[in-house]
Amino acid sequence: MTHQPLDTGADLRKLVERLYPLCRSITGDGVRATLEILGEHIPLDVHEVPTGTQVLDWTVPQEWNIRDAYVKDASGRRVIDFQESNLHVVGYSVPVSEKMSLEELRGHLHTLPDRPAWVPYRTSYYSPTWGFCLAQDTLDALPDGEYEVRIDSTLDDGHLTYAEHVVPGEVTDEVLVSCHICHPSLANDNLAGVAVAAALAQRLAVEKPHYTYRFLFMPGTIGAITWLARNPERAGKIKAGVVLACAGDPGSLTYKRSRRGDAEIDKVLEFVLTEKPHTLLDFSPYGYDERQFCSPGYNLGVGSLTRTPYAGYPQYHTSADDLDFVSTEAMEDTLATLREAFSVLDRNRSYVNQSPYGEPQLGKRGLYDSLGGRSDAKEAQMAMLWVLNLSDGEHSLLDVTKRSGLPFDSVVAAAHALQGAGLLKE
Ligand code: ZN
């Protein structure tokens, strides 16, 4: 099967547009439909985990599916309509079919009084209830009277669905990229992240990376917990990771460090972001699935990359997180930043100088001749001296880069030349 390329910003946008209308939740057919579309772009290993499966301290819940939902006024007009936007129904609402007064209904209605034209996004996964979300403006215009309330949903034993995609590397140590896929029609949180991750996977496959890159597309919290529960040995092989979300809003990039704070991925992102406007945040046990990967039992070197962070923009978890809120430029910028970060991570190594007593003689090993005539000969020489000096097993090439102020590419080239001459050992 050939996969559709995500080569341009327009391709990313088209993918977000296709995924946007689907009614996703932490389980159900919306997730499967999402993975089916994503599978047109990258091969996916889709896993179905039965309801009731014990996963760490949690249990896989019943599967939720919904076909229709509405509130009709006395004339039979749908005043709140799931067909118009899936945000109108509280995620995981139990089925209901009743007539009631507006007063009775009010207890089940959610609005944003401060943003009266926007519809909030609400869920109730773990306590059975039902509800509708609507604009405050719509609610204010509803007259008293009797309303017909119907939610045609099912909560049954079924499955939790998630998917993996692996880009094999030269080594089996893994780098994780994780996205949640449990939100219905919200574009930035997290369809932009899903599209960027898929495009990144395509690029990496062409580049033949050093590490093995594992992409996880799964429902927030319960998905990550399920994956961790099912992959105890694999979790130990995770060298680094990024939880990717909110990848397409107009804000500048934000990197939230891993719980460790000084993991290699933290240093790499910090380095790559230096060149552009950005924010660095320390870890906190809130936000996206970095909460799970950085729980103390795992304590993985996994940070989180977003543009404007979790809950940091007024459109967050509202109908205003729509297709207009996401730009191709922002998605392309997030993608480019991650590619650069992984290119650094992939080439970053620590070496030990095999001739640490005094400077080794570069001339007799032909290392000066190799510089002859190069316009960057001075820089290349400095890079060799810095790499030799700092290669005590404690400093990585990224550390050498930061300390020397030389370009990372020059430092890597110097290390390769020195290794070729037998002066460095990994
Ligand atoms: Zn969210």
Short mmCIF file of C-alpha atoms and ligand atoms in Angstrom, two decimals:
data_model
loop_
_atom_site.label_atom_id
_atom_site.label_comp_id
_atom_site.label_asym_id
_atom_site.label_seq_id
_atom_site.Cartn_x
_atom_site.Cartn_y
_atom_site.Cartn_z
CA MET A 1 0.00 0.00 0.00
CA THR A 2 1.35 3.41 -0.91
CA HIS A 3 0.89 6.17 1.58
CA GLN A 4 -0.19 9.70 0.81
CA PRO A 5 2.64 12.17 1.28
CA LEU A 6 2.36 15.06 3.72
CA ASP A 7 4.95 17.16 1.92
CA THR A 8 3.53 20.64 2.18
CA GLY A 9 1.76 22.80 4.70
CA ALA A 10 -1.32 22.46 2.51
CA ASP A 11 -1.16 18.66 2.94
CA LEU A 12 -1.05 19.08 6.73
CA ARG A 13 -3.98 21.42 6.61
CA LYS A 14 -6.01 19.05 4.44
CA LEU A 15 -5.44 16.26 6.96
CA VAL A 16 -6.59 18.47 9.85
CA GLU A 17 -9.67 19.43 7.84
CA ARG A 18 -10.55 15.80 7.17
CA LEU A 19 -10.17 14.80 10.82
CA TYR A 20 -11.94 17.83 12.25
CA PRO A 21 -15.60 16.75 11.86
CA LEU A 22 -15.13 13.32 13.46
CA CYS A 23 -16.57 12.79 16.92
CA ARG A 24 -13.61 11.42 18.83
CA SER A 25 -13.53 10.47 22.48
CA ILE A 26 -11.31 8.26 24.63
CA THR A 27 -12.91 5.22 22.96
CA GLY A 28 -15.26 4.53 20.08
CA ASP A 29 -15.67 4.67 16.34
CA GLY A 30 -14.51 8.29 16.04
CA VAL A 31 -11.05 7.18 17.16
CA ARG A 32 -11.09 4.28 14.70
CA ALA A 33 -12.17 6.55 11.83
CA THR A 34 -9.38 8.96 12.77
CA LEU A 35 -6.78 6.20 12.71
CA GLU A 36 -8.12 4.93 9.40
CA ILE A 37 -7.52 8.33 7.79
CA LEU A 38 -4.13 8.67 9.46
CA GLY A 39 -3.32 5.20 8.14
CA GLU A 40 -3.56 6.56 4.61
CA HIS A 41 -0.44 8.58 5.38
CA ILE A 42 1.66 6.30 7.60
CA PRO A 43 1.32 2.57 8.32
CA LEU A 44 -0.28 2.08 11.73
CA ASP A 45 -0.37 -0.79 14.16
CA VAL A 46 -3.83 -0.43 15.66
CA HIS A 47 -4.44 -2.01 19.07
CA GLU A 48 -7.84 -2.77 20.61
CA VAL A 49 -7.81 -3.26 24.38
CA PRO A 50 -11.01 -4.73 25.90
CA THR A 51 -13.16 -2.90 28.41
CA GLY A 52 -12.34 -3.99 31.93
CA THR A 53 -8.65 -4.58 31.27
CA GLN A 54 -6.62 -3.54 34.29
CA VAL A 55 -3.97 -1.00 33.25
CA LEU A 56 -1.68 0.15 36.05
CA ASP A 57 -4.04 1.70 38.62
CA TRP A 58 -6.82 2.17 36.07
CA THR A 59 -9.39 0.07 34.22
CA VAL A 60 -10.20 0.40 30.51
CA PRO A 61 -13.69 1.94 30.49
CA GLN A 62 -16.73 1.02 28.47
CA GLU A 63 -16.71 2.11 24.86
CA TRP A 64 -18.78 5.17 23.99
CA ASN A 65 -20.47 5.71 20.66
CA ILE A 66 -22.96 8.33 19.63
CA ARG A 67 -25.16 8.64 16.59
CA ASP A 68 -27.29 11.69 17.27
CA ALA A 69 -28.31 14.11 19.99
CA TYR A 70 -30.54 17.14 20.20
CA VAL A 71 -32.78 19.36 22.26
CA LYS A 72 -36.00 20.21 20.43
CA ASP A 73 -38.37 23.02 21.32
CA ALA A 74 -42.16 22.69 21.32
CA SER A 75 -42.30 23.31 17.57
CA GLY A 76 -39.91 20.43 16.91
CA ARG A 77 -36.96 22.65 15.95
CA ARG A 78 -33.54 21.46 17.08
CA VAL A 79 -32.28 24.28 19.30
CA ILE A 80 -29.17 22.29 20.24
CA ASP A 81 -27.98 19.91 17.54
CA PHE A 82 -25.17 17.37 17.65
CA GLN A 83 -25.29 17.18 13.84
CA GLU A 84 -24.21 20.81 13.68
CA SER A 85 -21.24 20.33 16.04
CA ASN A 86 -20.17 17.35 18.11
CA LEU A 87 -19.07 19.75 20.87
CA HIS A 88 -22.75 20.19 21.74
CA VAL A 89 -22.80 16.90 23.65
CA VAL A 90 -20.80 16.27 26.82
CA GLY A 91 -18.39 13.48 25.91
CA TYR A 92 -19.41 10.10 27.34
CA SER A 93 -22.99 11.23 27.93
CA VAL A 94 -25.26 8.32 28.85
CA PRO A 95 -28.33 7.90 26.62
CA VAL A 96 -31.38 9.98 27.44
CA SER A 97 -34.83 10.39 25.91
CA GLU A 98 -37.09 12.64 27.94
CA LYS A 99 -39.27 15.70 27.93
CA MET A 100 -38.50 18.37 30.49
CA SER A 101 -38.84 22.03 31.30
CA LEU A 102 -36.04 24.48 30.60
CA GLU A 103 -35.51 24.73 34.37
CA GLU A 104 -34.92 20.98 34.66
CA LEU A 105 -32.72 21.03 31.58
CA ARG A 106 -30.53 23.87 32.86
CA GLY A 107 -28.67 21.59 35.27
CA HIS A 108 -27.40 19.67 32.23
CA LEU A 109 -26.36 22.68 30.15
CA HIS A 110 -22.84 24.11 29.97
CA THR A 111 -21.99 27.55 28.60
CA LEU A 112 -19.18 30.08 28.74
CA PRO A 113 -20.77 33.26 30.10
CA ASP A 114 -17.53 35.20 29.46
CA ARG A 115 -17.44 34.13 25.81
CA PRO A 116 -21.15 34.08 25.01
CA ALA A 117 -20.76 33.10 21.34
CA TRP A 118 -18.51 30.07 21.96
CA VAL A 119 -19.49 26.49 22.80
CA PRO A 120 -17.41 24.84 25.54
CA TYR A 121 -15.95 21.33 25.26
CA ARG A 122 -16.84 19.12 28.23
CA THR A 123 -16.48 15.44 29.05
CA SER A 124 -17.47 13.14 31.87
CA TYR A 125 -15.58 9.92 31.31
CA TYR A 126 -15.58 8.40 34.72
CA SER A 127 -18.86 9.49 36.32
CA PRO A 128 -22.00 8.61 34.36
CA THR A 129 -24.06 11.65 33.44
CA TRP A 130 -25.32 13.47 30.39
CA GLY A 131 -25.24 17.04 29.22
CA PHE A 132 -25.21 19.54 26.43
CA CYS A 133 -22.85 22.42 25.67
CA LEU A 134 -24.04 25.55 23.94
CA ALA A 135 -23.34 29.21 23.46
CA GLN A 136 -24.56 31.45 26.26
CA ASP A 137 -26.23 33.54 23.53
CA THR A 138 -28.24 30.49 22.42
CA LEU A 139 -29.27 29.69 25.98
CA ASP A 140 -30.35 33.28 26.64
CA ALA A 141 -32.64 33.12 23.62
CA LEU A 142 -34.45 29.94 24.75
CA PRO A 143 -37.97 30.60 26.01
CA ASP A 144 -39.43 28.71 28.97
CA GLY A 145 -41.44 25.70 27.99
CA GLU A 146 -41.12 22.00 27.43
CA TYR A 147 -38.18 20.55 25.54
CA GLU A 148 -37.55 17.15 24.05
CA VAL A 149 -34.14 15.89 25.04
CA ARG A 150 -32.49 13.01 23.24
CA ILE A 151 -29.00 11.55 23.27
CA ASP A 152 -28.69 8.47 21.10
CA SER A 153 -25.49 7.10 22.57
CA THR A 154 -24.28 3.74 23.80
CA LEU A 155 -21.91 2.84 26.59
CA ASP A 156 -21.08 -0.83 26.20
CA ASP A 157 -18.30 -3.25 26.80
CA GLY A 158 -16.01 -2.76 23.82
CA HIS A 159 -12.46 -1.58 23.37
CA LEU A 160 -10.02 1.23 23.82
CA THR A 161 -8.25 1.90 20.52
CA TYR A 162 -4.77 3.30 20.03
CA ALA A 163 -2.13 3.11 17.33
CA GLU A 164 1.63 2.93 16.97
CA HIS A 165 3.93 3.70 14.09
CA VAL A 166 7.61 2.82 14.22
CA VAL A 167 10.42 4.27 12.14
CA PRO A 168 13.25 1.78 12.63
CA GLY A 169 16.69 3.15 13.37
CA GLU A 170 20.25 1.84 13.53
CA VAL A 171 19.80 1.09 17.23
CA THR A 172 16.85 -0.19 19.22
CA ASP A 173 16.93 2.65 21.75
CA GLU A 174 13.73 4.56 21.19
CA VAL A 175 12.52 8.12 20.88
CA LEU A 176 8.82 8.61 21.53
CA VAL A 177 6.48 11.07 19.92
CA SER A 178 3.07 10.93 21.52
CA CYS A 179 -0.19 12.67 20.57
CA HIS A 180 -3.63 12.41 22.07
CA ILE A 181 -6.48 11.65 19.68
CA CYS A 182 -9.46 11.86 22.02
CA HIS A 183 -10.81 15.33 21.28
CA PRO A 184 -13.76 15.84 18.92
CA SER A 185 -13.92 18.95 16.73
CA LEU A 186 -11.00 20.86 18.19
CA ALA A 187 -8.32 21.74 15.66
CA ASN A 188 -5.29 22.87 17.60
CA ASP A 189 -5.84 20.54 20.53
CA ASN A 190 -4.90 18.10 19.08
CA LEU A 191 -5.38 17.58 15.33
CA ALA A 192 -2.52 19.92 14.44
CA GLY A 193 -0.21 17.78 16.58
CA VAL A 194 -1.44 14.59 14.94
CA ALA A 195 -0.80 16.01 11.46
CA VAL A 196 2.67 17.29 12.40
CA ALA A 197 3.57 13.93 13.95
CA ALA A 198 2.50 12.04 10.83
CA ALA A 199 4.53 14.37 8.59
CA LEU A 200 7.52 14.01 10.92
CA ALA A 201 7.27 10.21 10.72
CA GLN A 202 7.35 10.41 6.92
CA ARG A 203 10.46 12.62 6.94
CA LEU A 204 12.29 10.42 9.45
CA ALA A 205 11.60 7.29 7.42
CA VAL A 206 13.40 8.86 4.45
CA GLU A 207 16.33 10.05 6.59
CA LYS A 208 17.07 6.63 8.16
CA PRO A 209 17.57 7.79 11.74
CA HIS A 210 20.03 6.55 14.35
CA TYR A 211 17.40 5.93 17.02
CA THR A 212 14.18 4.05 16.53
CA TYR A 213 11.29 6.50 16.55
CA ARG A 214 7.98 5.34 17.96
CA PHE A 215 4.86 7.42 17.31
CA LEU A 216 1.89 6.89 19.61
CA PHE A 217 -1.60 8.08 18.75
CA MET A 218 -3.81 7.40 21.71
CA PRO A 219 -6.49 8.84 23.95
CA GLY A 220 -5.20 11.19 26.65
CA THR A 221 -4.37 9.75 30.09
CA ILE A 222 -6.04 6.32 29.81
CA GLY A 223 -4.31 5.70 26.45
CA ALA A 224 -0.85 6.51 27.77
CA ILE A 225 -1.51 4.49 30.91
CA THR A 226 -2.69 1.57 28.78
CA TRP A 227 0.41 1.76 26.58
CA LEU A 228 2.74 1.92 29.58
CA ALA A 229 0.94 -1.02 31.23
CA ARG A 230 1.30 -3.13 28.09
CA ASN A 231 4.91 -2.18 27.34
CA PRO A 232 6.90 -2.39 30.57
CA GLU A 233 10.10 -3.58 28.85
CA ARG A 234 9.81 -1.05 26.04
CA ALA A 235 9.41 1.84 28.46
CA GLY A 236 12.93 1.02 29.67
CA LYS A 237 14.29 1.53 26.14
CA ILE A 238 12.94 5.05 25.78
CA LYS A 239 15.87 7.34 25.51
CA ALA A 240 13.90 10.51 24.92
CA GLY A 241 10.47 11.67 23.97
CA VAL A 242 8.18 14.52 23.18
CA VAL A 243 4.48 14.81 23.91
CA LEU A 244 3.19 16.90 21.04
CA ALA A 245 0.04 18.99 21.31
CA CYS A 246 -1.33 22.40 20.33
CA ALA A 247 1.02 22.45 17.33
CA GLY A 248 -0.78 24.90 15.07
CA ASP A 249 -1.89 28.03 16.94
CA PRO A 250 -0.34 31.42 16.20
CA GLY A 251 1.67 31.56 19.45
CA SER A 252 5.42 30.92 19.65
CA LEU A 253 6.76 27.52 20.69
CA THR A 254 6.78 26.35 24.30
CA TYR A 255 8.87 23.47 25.59
CA LYS A 256 8.06 21.99 28.95
CA ARG A 257 11.00 20.10 30.40
CA SER A 258 10.84 16.52 31.57
CA ARG A 259 10.53 15.83 35.28
CA ARG A 260 14.30 15.25 35.33
CA GLY A 261 14.83 18.75 33.96
CA ASP A 262 18.28 17.96 32.55
CA ALA A 263 17.47 15.00 30.32
CA GLU A 264 19.10 15.00 26.91
CA ILE A 265 15.83 15.95 25.21
CA ASP A 266 15.58 18.98 27.52
CA LYS A 267 19.05 20.14 26.46
CA VAL A 268 18.34 19.51 22.79
CA LEU A 269 15.07 21.46 22.71
CA GLU A 270 16.55 24.28 24.73
CA PHE A 271 19.40 24.48 22.19
CA VAL A 272 17.22 24.29 19.08
CA LEU A 273 14.76 26.87 20.37
CA THR A 274 17.47 29.46 21.13
CA GLU A 275 17.22 30.79 17.59
CA LYS A 276 13.51 31.64 17.71
CA PRO A 277 11.01 33.23 20.06
CA HIS A 278 10.06 30.62 22.62
CA THR A 279 9.18 29.84 26.22
CA LEU A 280 10.78 27.20 28.43
CA LEU A 281 8.79 25.78 31.31
CA ASP A 282 9.79 23.46 34.11
CA PHE A 283 7.92 20.23 34.58
CA SER A 284 4.67 20.16 36.48
CA PRO A 285 2.45 17.10 36.95
CA TYR A 286 -0.37 18.60 34.89
CA GLY A 287 -0.97 19.09 31.17
CA TYR A 288 -0.76 16.24 28.64
CA ASP A 289 0.67 12.73 28.79
CA GLU A 290 4.08 13.84 30.02
CA ARG A 291 2.28 13.36 33.34
CA GLN A 292 2.27 9.61 32.74
CA PHE A 293 5.71 9.24 31.15
CA CYS A 294 7.22 11.36 33.93
CA SER A 295 5.41 9.63 36.79
CA PRO A 296 8.10 8.67 39.34
CA GLY A 297 8.04 4.94 38.54
CA TYR A 298 9.05 5.71 34.94
CA ASN A 299 10.69 9.14 35.19
CA LEU A 300 11.42 9.12 31.46
CA GLY A 301 13.24 11.87 29.62
CA VAL A 302 10.03 13.02 27.97
CA GLY A 303 9.09 16.68 27.64
CA SER A 304 6.20 18.41 25.97
CA LEU A 305 6.25 20.64 22.92
CA THR A 306 3.35 22.95 22.21
CA ARG A 307 2.94 26.39 20.80
CA THR A 308 0.77 28.20 23.34
CA PRO A 309 0.70 25.72 26.21
CA TYR A 310 -2.14 23.68 27.69
CA ALA A 311 -5.09 25.86 28.69
CA GLY A 312 -3.04 28.94 27.85
CA TYR A 313 -5.30 30.50 25.21
CA PRO A 314 -8.93 31.61 25.42
CA GLN A 315 -9.97 29.34 22.54
CA TYR A 316 -8.71 26.28 24.47
CA HIS A 317 -11.44 23.62 24.84
CA THR A 318 -14.02 25.72 23.04
CA SER A 319 -15.62 25.84 19.60
CA ALA A 320 -13.21 28.70 18.78
CA ASP A 321 -10.38 26.13 18.59
CA ASP A 322 -11.54 25.65 15.01
CA LEU A 323 -9.89 25.34 11.60
CA ASP A 324 -9.31 29.11 11.43
CA PHE A 325 -7.32 29.01 14.66
CA VAL A 326 -4.72 26.69 13.12
CA SER A 327 -2.30 27.98 10.50
CA THR A 328 -0.18 26.06 8.02
CA GLU A 329 2.80 28.29 8.90
CA ALA A 330 2.56 27.39 12.57
CA MET A 331 2.33 23.66 11.82
CA GLU A 332 5.29 23.91 9.43
CA ASP A 333 7.30 25.75 12.08
CA THR A 334 6.51 23.11 14.72
CA LEU A 335 7.48 20.39 12.26
CA ALA A 336 10.74 22.11 11.29
CA THR A 337 11.67 22.58 14.95
CA LEU A 338 11.07 18.94 15.78
CA ARG A 339 13.04 17.80 12.75
CA GLU A 340 15.94 19.96 13.81
CA ALA A 341 15.71 18.73 17.39
CA PHE A 342 15.73 15.09 16.32
CA SER A 343 18.59 15.71 13.92
CA VAL A 344 20.63 17.03 16.86
CA LEU A 345 19.47 14.26 19.20
CA ASP A 346 20.28 11.63 16.59
CA ARG A 347 23.88 12.81 16.16
CA ASN A 348 24.63 13.74 19.75
CA ARG A 349 27.20 11.40 21.34
CA SER A 350 29.72 11.41 24.15
CA TYR A 351 33.29 10.40 23.38
CA VAL A 352 36.45 9.74 25.32
CA ASN A 353 39.70 11.28 24.15
CA GLN A 354 42.17 8.40 23.63
CA SER A 355 45.18 10.70 23.97
CA PRO A 356 44.24 12.95 26.87
CA TYR A 357 47.74 13.78 28.16
CA GLY A 358 48.66 16.96 26.32
CA GLU A 359 47.22 17.78 22.93
CA PRO A 360 47.63 14.96 20.45
CA GLN A 361 49.58 15.92 17.34
CA LEU A 362 46.98 16.49 14.66
CA GLY A 363 49.47 17.08 11.82
CA LYS A 364 51.01 13.65 11.86
CA ARG A 365 47.56 12.08 11.66
CA GLY A 366 46.71 14.09 8.56
CA LEU A 367 44.01 16.01 10.39
CA TYR A 368 45.47 19.41 9.44
CA ASP A 369 45.82 18.42 5.77
CA SER A 370 42.13 17.59 5.68
CA LEU A 371 41.45 21.21 6.58
CA GLY A 372 43.65 22.69 3.83
CA GLY A 373 41.87 25.07 1.53
CA ARG A 374 38.59 24.90 3.42
CA SER A 375 37.05 28.30 3.98
CA ASP A 376 36.03 27.20 7.45
CA ALA A 377 39.44 25.72 8.27
CA LYS A 378 39.83 27.83 11.41
CA GLU A 379 36.40 26.83 12.68
CA ALA A 380 37.03 23.17 11.88
CA GLN A 381 40.34 23.28 13.76
CA MET A 382 38.73 24.93 16.78
CA ALA A 383 36.01 22.30 16.70
CA MET A 384 38.65 19.53 16.85
CA LEU A 385 40.42 21.19 19.76
CA TRP A 386 37.19 21.68 21.69
CA VAL A 387 36.01 18.12 21.05
CA LEU A 388 39.37 16.72 22.15
CA ASN A 389 39.42 18.86 25.25
CA LEU A 390 35.88 18.13 26.44
CA SER A 391 35.71 14.48 25.45
CA ASP A 392 36.15 13.05 28.91
CA GLY A 393 33.03 10.90 28.75
CA GLU A 394 31.10 13.54 30.71
CA HIS A 395 30.39 15.95 27.88
CA SER A 396 28.27 15.29 24.82
CA LEU A 397 28.79 16.96 21.46
CA LEU A 398 25.90 19.22 22.34
CA ASP A 399 27.74 20.27 25.50
CA VAL A 400 30.82 20.99 23.36
CA THR A 401 28.67 23.06 21.00
CA LYS A 402 27.19 25.13 23.80
CA ARG A 403 30.53 25.67 25.53
CA SER A 404 32.44 26.52 22.34
CA GLY A 405 29.78 28.55 20.56
CA LEU A 406 30.64 26.63 17.37
CA PRO A 407 27.94 25.25 15.07
CA PHE A 408 26.72 21.77 16.03
CA ASP A 409 27.43 20.51 12.50
CA SER A 410 31.13 21.52 12.78
CA VAL A 411 31.45 19.82 16.15
CA VAL A 412 29.92 16.62 14.76
CA ALA A 413 32.23 16.73 11.72
CA ALA A 414 35.27 17.24 13.98
CA ALA A 415 34.26 14.29 16.15
CA HIS A 416 33.91 12.05 13.11
CA ALA A 417 37.34 13.11 11.81
CA LEU A 418 38.94 12.51 15.22
CA GLN A 419 37.21 9.18 15.60
CA GLY A 420 38.47 8.21 12.14
CA ALA A 421 42.01 9.00 13.28
CA GLY A 422 41.60 6.85 16.38
CA LEU A 423 41.67 9.76 18.78
CA LEU A 424 38.11 9.36 20.08
CA LYS A 425 36.10 6.40 21.29
CA GLU A 426 32.37 6.48 21.81
ZN ZN B 1 -7.46 19.15 25.51
#
